[in-house]
Amino acid sequence: MRRLKLASLGGGHGLFATLRAGRALEAEITAIVTVADDGGSSGRLRNELGIIPPGDLRMALAALMPDDDRGEFWAGILQHRFGGGGAMAGHPVGNLLLAGLCEVLGDPVDALDAIVDRFGVQGRVLPMVPGPLRIEADVTGLEDDPRLSRVIRGQVAVAVTPGQVRRVRLLPAHPRACVDAVEAIMNADVVTLGPGSWFSSVIPHVLVPEQVDALRRTPARRVLILNLAPEPEETGGYSPERHLHVLAAHADGLRFDDVIVDARTVPPGTEREHLVRATALLGATPHFVDVGVPGTHQHDPEALAAAIEKVAYSELSDRE
């Protein structure tokens, strides 16, 4: 059986989990990473150097390092943060390496490919767009009148602002997609979106016109992976069903084939019935499987791999 071509969209720890699942499948992986982070080391580097925020890209590279002693060593180096209280404090080595390569090579895709080639990374890592973005959100609950919303700009500001995020936008509003990322989506067998921070790591992927157009047109199987729990900063109080409605509201006409849901998170009952109806509105089939590490809000890469494999190879066998 040929290797599965997997394009995984997301950012942060959620994308890390999906990429580890892809590694368990021994898939041909392309990670497509959101680039709107403006906090911590990434925020400092993008503000000081005008570069693409490197943090989520670094994490994707670390997730795809070879599973041997050398790969584990260099993954640890990329993730290592400088201590102390000076100018270097808090910067991961991988962020600085990416920043330096972007400056020398003049292109973030070339910089990422150079790291892939040098360290034997088991897949390709691409930015969603070739330049930094900002997130802008309409947030209610900040004014005396609950019907009024306030515009909040910046990923960190959106995450820490009390109230309910109603809608997010990208600045600039119509960014140019990474050409190689669009190509990977069109050539994939399976495209995954999520899990991750819904408003800052997942929804931005459907706000890039060329990329969402590729998601609509791709012959790949489109798989949405839901979070194991709401994130208090962004989606506190959101049900799994509401996550789907919010995503659909930002990507009119985008359909999925499958939605992977942790069975422990949504046990049989009314909430599951509501979620089944919401997946039908997206044209998708829900799959309730145990994909979480018990007692945590973390996905189990092996269990997630098994769930992706089930939906992927049933579709591939139909095609072939």
Short mmCIF file of C-alpha atoms in Angstrom, two decimals:
data_model
loop_
_atom_site.label_atom_id
_atom_site.label_comp_id
_atom_site.label_asym_id
_atom_site.label_seq_id
_atom_site.Cartn_x
_atom_site.Cartn_y
_atom_site.Cartn_z
CA MET A 1 0.00 0.00 0.00
CA ARG A 2 1.44 3.37 -1.01
CA ARG A 3 2.22 6.02 1.57
CA LEU A 4 -0.64 8.30 2.51
CA LYS A 5 -0.21 11.92 1.43
CA LEU A 6 -1.32 13.97 4.43
CA ALA A 7 -1.66 17.77 4.58
CA SER A 8 -2.24 18.90 8.17
CA LEU A 9 -3.45 22.45 8.87
CA GLY A 10 -3.28 24.11 12.28
CA GLY A 11 -0.83 25.55 14.75
CA GLY A 12 0.70 25.11 18.18
CA HIS A 13 0.17 22.04 20.34
CA GLY A 14 -2.87 20.90 18.36
CA LEU A 15 -0.91 20.64 15.12
CA PHE A 16 1.95 18.97 17.01
CA ALA A 17 -0.46 16.15 18.00
CA THR A 18 -1.73 15.72 14.44
CA LEU A 19 1.79 15.58 13.06
CA ARG A 20 2.80 12.95 15.58
CA ALA A 21 -0.23 10.94 14.45
CA GLY A 22 0.89 11.33 10.86
CA ARG A 23 4.31 10.04 11.86
CA ALA A 24 2.68 6.96 13.38
CA LEU A 25 0.99 6.37 10.01
CA GLU A 26 4.33 6.77 8.21
CA ALA A 27 2.54 9.25 5.96
CA GLU A 28 4.08 11.70 3.53
CA ILE A 29 3.36 14.79 5.60
CA THR A 30 3.06 18.48 4.82
CA ALA A 31 2.38 20.71 7.82
CA ILE A 32 0.65 24.01 6.96
CA VAL A 33 1.01 26.41 9.87
CA THR A 34 -0.85 29.55 10.87
CA VAL A 35 1.36 32.64 11.27
CA ALA A 36 -0.56 35.17 13.38
CA ASP A 37 1.22 34.70 16.73
CA ASP A 38 2.24 38.00 18.30
CA GLY A 39 3.16 36.91 21.82
CA GLY A 40 6.31 35.73 23.57
CA SER A 41 9.44 35.08 21.56
CA SER A 42 7.54 34.99 18.25
CA GLY A 43 6.01 38.39 18.90
CA ARG A 44 9.34 39.91 19.85
CA LEU A 45 11.08 38.57 16.75
CA ARG A 46 8.33 39.59 14.33
CA ASN A 47 8.26 43.10 15.81
CA GLU A 48 12.04 43.54 15.89
CA LEU A 49 12.90 41.87 12.57
CA GLY A 50 9.68 42.06 10.57
CA ILE A 51 9.72 38.31 9.98
CA ILE A 52 7.11 35.61 10.03
CA PRO A 53 6.46 34.47 13.64
CA PRO A 54 8.56 31.32 14.01
CA GLY A 55 7.11 29.63 17.12
CA ASP A 56 4.44 27.37 15.63
CA LEU A 57 6.69 26.56 12.68
CA ARG A 58 9.42 25.49 15.11
CA MET A 59 7.01 23.21 16.96
CA ALA A 60 5.98 21.55 13.70
CA LEU A 61 9.62 20.93 12.80
CA ALA A 62 10.23 19.39 16.23
CA ALA A 63 7.18 17.13 15.82
CA LEU A 64 8.60 15.79 12.56
CA MET A 65 12.15 15.12 13.73
CA PRO A 66 13.32 11.50 13.22
CA ASP A 67 12.50 9.02 15.99
CA ASP A 68 16.11 8.22 16.80
CA ASP A 69 18.66 9.55 19.27
CA ARG A 70 19.92 12.18 16.84
CA GLY A 71 16.40 13.35 15.99
CA GLU A 72 15.37 13.54 19.64
CA PHE A 73 18.55 15.48 20.47
CA TRP A 74 17.98 18.10 17.79
CA ALA A 75 14.26 18.35 18.55
CA GLY A 76 15.25 19.17 22.12
CA ILE A 77 17.73 21.78 20.90
CA LEU A 78 15.13 23.47 18.70
CA GLN A 79 12.71 23.62 21.64
CA HIS A 80 15.27 24.74 24.24
CA ARG A 81 14.56 28.21 25.66
CA PHE A 82 17.29 30.49 26.90
CA GLY A 83 17.07 31.33 30.59
CA GLY A 84 18.22 34.35 32.51
CA GLY A 85 16.77 37.83 32.47
CA GLY A 86 18.50 39.47 29.53
CA ALA A 87 17.60 40.11 25.93
CA MET A 88 17.85 36.41 25.03
CA ALA A 89 15.62 35.19 27.85
CA GLY A 90 12.67 33.15 26.66
CA HIS A 91 13.82 32.73 23.06
CA PRO A 92 13.85 29.10 21.85
CA VAL A 93 16.90 28.13 19.83
CA GLY A 94 14.67 27.09 16.92
CA ASN A 95 13.03 30.50 16.74
CA LEU A 96 16.41 32.20 16.44
CA LEU A 97 17.61 29.68 13.85
CA LEU A 98 14.52 30.28 11.72
CA ALA A 99 14.85 34.04 12.13
CA GLY A 100 18.46 33.93 11.00
CA LEU A 101 17.72 31.71 8.01
CA CYS A 102 14.82 33.93 6.94
CA GLU A 103 17.15 36.94 7.01
CA VAL A 104 19.97 35.18 5.13
CA LEU A 105 17.83 33.37 2.54
CA GLY A 106 15.14 36.02 2.21
CA ASP A 107 12.25 33.56 2.09
CA PRO A 108 10.56 31.62 4.93
CA VAL A 109 9.85 28.58 2.74
CA ASP A 110 13.52 28.36 1.79
CA ALA A 111 14.46 28.72 5.46
CA LEU A 112 12.13 25.91 6.51
CA ASP A 113 13.28 23.65 3.67
CA ALA A 114 16.89 24.23 4.71
CA ILE A 115 16.16 22.95 8.22
CA VAL A 116 14.24 19.98 6.82
CA ASP A 117 17.20 19.06 4.62
CA ARG A 118 19.85 19.61 7.28
CA PHE A 119 18.18 17.66 10.08
CA GLY A 120 16.36 14.97 8.12
CA VAL A 121 12.92 16.22 9.18
CA GLN A 122 10.28 13.63 8.23
CA GLY A 123 7.97 15.88 6.27
CA ARG A 124 7.67 19.42 4.99
CA VAL A 125 6.67 22.47 7.06
CA LEU A 126 5.10 25.46 5.32
CA PRO A 127 3.57 28.75 6.48
CA MET A 128 -0.08 29.34 5.66
CA VAL A 129 1.00 32.61 4.01
CA PRO A 130 4.56 33.79 3.33
CA GLY A 131 4.33 36.79 5.66
CA PRO A 132 3.14 37.63 9.18
CA LEU A 133 -0.57 38.18 9.86
CA ARG A 134 -2.60 39.73 12.64
CA ILE A 135 -5.94 38.58 14.00
CA GLU A 136 -8.79 41.02 14.59
CA ALA A 137 -11.89 39.95 16.52
CA ASP A 138 -15.35 41.25 17.34
CA VAL A 139 -15.87 40.60 21.06
CA THR A 140 -19.12 41.07 22.99
CA GLY A 141 -19.57 41.30 26.75
CA LEU A 142 -17.19 44.23 27.14
CA GLU A 143 -19.82 46.97 26.96
CA ASP A 144 -22.82 47.74 29.16
CA ASP A 145 -25.07 46.83 26.24
CA PRO A 146 -24.54 43.09 25.57
CA ARG A 147 -25.56 43.60 21.94
CA LEU A 148 -22.52 45.79 21.26
CA SER A 149 -19.14 44.41 20.29
CA ARG A 150 -15.66 45.81 20.51
CA VAL A 151 -12.85 45.25 17.99
CA ILE A 152 -9.79 43.62 19.55
CA ARG A 153 -6.57 43.28 17.57
CA GLY A 154 -3.76 40.78 18.06
CA GLN A 155 -3.76 37.08 18.91
CA VAL A 156 -2.67 37.54 22.51
CA ALA A 157 -5.14 40.37 23.10
CA VAL A 158 -7.98 38.26 21.69
CA ALA A 159 -6.98 35.31 23.87
CA VAL A 160 -6.86 37.25 27.15
CA THR A 161 -9.77 39.65 26.62
CA PRO A 162 -12.84 38.69 28.67
CA GLY A 163 -16.09 38.34 26.77
CA GLN A 164 -17.24 36.24 23.84
CA VAL A 165 -15.41 36.22 20.52
CA ARG A 166 -18.05 36.43 17.79
CA ARG A 167 -16.00 36.70 14.64
CA VAL A 168 -12.37 36.93 13.62
CA ARG A 169 -10.66 38.45 10.59
CA LEU A 170 -7.12 38.55 9.26
CA LEU A 171 -5.04 41.67 8.72
CA PRO A 172 -4.35 42.13 5.87
CA ALA A 173 -7.83 41.00 4.93
CA HIS A 174 -6.99 39.02 1.79
CA PRO A 175 -3.47 37.66 2.25
CA ARG A 176 -1.69 35.77 -0.50
CA ALA A 177 -1.51 32.05 0.24
CA CYS A 178 1.74 30.11 0.25
CA VAL A 179 1.86 28.56 -3.24
CA ASP A 180 3.42 25.33 -2.00
CA ALA A 181 0.76 24.99 0.70
CA VAL A 182 -2.05 25.26 -1.85
CA GLU A 183 -0.29 22.66 -4.01
CA ALA A 184 0.04 20.30 -1.03
CA ILE A 185 -3.70 20.60 -0.29
CA MET A 186 -4.59 19.84 -3.90
CA ASN A 187 -2.24 16.82 -4.08
CA ALA A 188 -3.11 15.27 -0.70
CA ASP A 189 -5.07 12.09 -0.04
CA VAL A 190 -6.25 13.49 3.29
CA VAL A 191 -6.36 17.07 4.61
CA THR A 192 -6.80 17.55 8.35
CA LEU A 193 -7.85 20.75 10.11
CA GLY A 194 -7.51 21.00 13.88
CA PRO A 195 -7.34 20.43 16.74
CA GLY A 196 -6.09 23.67 18.25
CA SER A 197 -7.04 27.11 19.47
CA TRP A 198 -10.21 27.60 17.48
CA PHE A 199 -10.03 31.32 16.74
CA SER A 200 -6.25 31.66 16.44
CA SER A 201 -4.99 28.34 15.01
CA VAL A 202 -7.94 26.72 13.20
CA ILE A 203 -10.27 29.36 11.76
CA PRO A 204 -7.45 31.51 10.26
CA HIS A 205 -6.84 28.71 7.76
CA VAL A 206 -10.26 29.26 6.19
CA LEU A 207 -9.78 33.04 5.98
CA VAL A 208 -7.07 32.93 3.30
CA PRO A 209 -9.02 33.07 0.01
CA GLU A 210 -6.70 30.92 -2.13
CA GLN A 211 -6.30 28.35 0.61
CA VAL A 212 -10.00 27.95 1.39
CA ASP A 213 -10.65 27.71 -2.35
CA ALA A 214 -8.15 24.84 -2.46
CA LEU A 215 -9.91 23.22 0.49
CA ARG A 216 -13.19 23.39 -1.43
CA ARG A 217 -11.70 21.99 -4.65
CA THR A 218 -9.26 19.36 -3.42
CA PRO A 219 -10.06 15.72 -4.22
CA ALA A 220 -8.61 14.83 -0.81
CA ARG A 221 -10.70 13.58 2.05
CA ARG A 222 -11.27 16.54 4.38
CA VAL A 223 -11.11 15.62 8.06
CA LEU A 224 -11.91 18.00 10.92
CA ILE A 225 -10.50 17.04 14.33
CA LEU A 226 -12.28 18.55 17.32
CA ASN A 227 -10.63 19.64 20.53
CA LEU A 228 -10.90 17.56 23.68
CA ALA A 229 -12.15 20.54 25.69
CA PRO A 230 -12.98 24.22 25.21
CA GLU A 231 -10.09 26.61 25.77
CA PRO A 232 -10.99 29.02 28.59
CA GLU A 233 -9.25 31.95 26.88
CA GLU A 234 -11.02 31.61 23.50
CA THR A 235 -13.94 29.20 23.63
CA GLY A 236 -14.89 28.91 27.28
CA GLY A 237 -18.45 27.58 27.52
CA TYR A 238 -18.55 26.48 23.88
CA SER A 239 -20.04 23.07 23.17
CA PRO A 240 -18.49 20.88 20.44
CA GLU A 241 -21.56 21.67 18.33
CA ARG A 242 -20.93 25.41 18.65
CA HIS A 243 -17.33 24.94 17.51
CA LEU A 244 -18.71 23.57 14.23
CA HIS A 245 -21.23 26.37 13.79
CA VAL A 246 -18.54 29.02 14.38
CA LEU A 247 -16.22 27.41 11.84
CA ALA A 248 -19.02 27.16 9.26
CA ALA A 249 -19.87 30.83 9.77
CA HIS A 250 -16.30 31.78 8.80
CA ALA A 251 -16.08 29.50 5.75
CA ASP A 252 -19.30 29.64 3.79
CA GLY A 253 -19.71 26.61 1.58
CA LEU A 254 -16.74 24.64 2.91
CA ARG A 255 -17.62 21.00 3.47
CA PHE A 256 -15.87 18.18 5.28
CA ASP A 257 -16.07 14.44 4.83
CA ASP A 258 -15.38 13.40 8.41
CA VAL A 259 -15.31 14.88 11.90
CA ILE A 260 -13.26 13.04 14.52
CA VAL A 261 -14.65 13.48 18.04
CA ASP A 262 -13.31 12.04 21.27
CA ALA A 263 -16.02 9.65 22.51
CA ARG A 264 -15.27 10.43 26.17
CA THR A 265 -15.70 14.15 25.53
CA VAL A 266 -19.17 13.76 24.01
CA PRO A 267 -20.83 10.68 25.53
CA PRO A 268 -24.12 9.34 24.11
CA GLY A 269 -27.06 11.62 24.82
CA THR A 270 -28.52 14.96 23.82
CA GLU A 271 -25.19 16.72 23.28
CA ARG A 272 -24.01 14.00 20.91
CA GLU A 273 -27.30 14.15 19.00
CA HIS A 274 -26.86 17.91 18.54
CA LEU A 275 -23.31 17.37 17.34
CA VAL A 276 -24.42 14.75 14.80
CA ARG A 277 -26.87 17.26 13.33
CA ALA A 278 -24.17 19.94 13.18
CA THR A 279 -21.77 17.63 11.31
CA ALA A 280 -24.52 16.86 8.79
CA LEU A 281 -24.77 20.57 7.99
CA LEU A 282 -21.08 20.41 7.02
CA GLY A 283 -21.73 17.37 4.85
CA ALA A 284 -19.62 15.24 7.19
CA THR A 285 -19.83 11.92 8.99
CA PRO A 286 -18.99 12.05 12.72
CA HIS A 287 -16.68 9.41 14.19
CA PHE A 288 -16.84 9.02 17.97
CA VAL A 289 -13.61 7.32 19.03
CA ASP A 290 -11.29 7.40 22.04
CA VAL A 291 -8.49 9.67 20.86
CA GLY A 292 -7.54 11.40 24.11
CA VAL A 293 -5.02 10.45 26.76
CA PRO A 294 -7.25 9.53 29.75
CA GLY A 295 -7.28 12.19 32.44
CA THR A 296 -5.80 14.88 30.18
CA HIS A 297 -6.82 17.25 27.41
CA GLN A 298 -4.13 15.86 25.09
CA HIS A 299 -4.63 13.73 22.00
CA ASP A 300 -3.02 10.29 21.93
CA PRO A 301 -0.99 10.21 18.67
CA GLU A 302 -1.42 6.46 18.20
CA ALA A 303 -5.19 6.59 18.77
CA LEU A 304 -5.55 9.64 16.55
CA ALA A 305 -3.48 7.91 13.87
CA ALA A 306 -5.82 4.92 13.96
CA ALA A 307 -8.85 7.18 13.53
CA ILE A 308 -7.30 9.04 10.58
CA GLU A 309 -6.21 5.75 9.01
CA LYS A 310 -9.73 4.35 9.23
CA VAL A 311 -11.32 7.21 7.31
CA ALA A 312 -8.36 7.66 4.94
CA TYR A 313 -7.90 4.15 3.68
CA SER A 314 -11.59 3.43 3.30
CA GLU A 315 -11.70 6.36 0.89
CA LEU A 316 -8.48 5.34 -0.86
CA SER A 317 -9.72 1.82 -1.41
CA ASP A 318 -12.87 3.25 -2.98
CA ARG A 319 -10.79 5.30 -5.41
CA GLU A 320 -8.30 2.62 -6.39
#
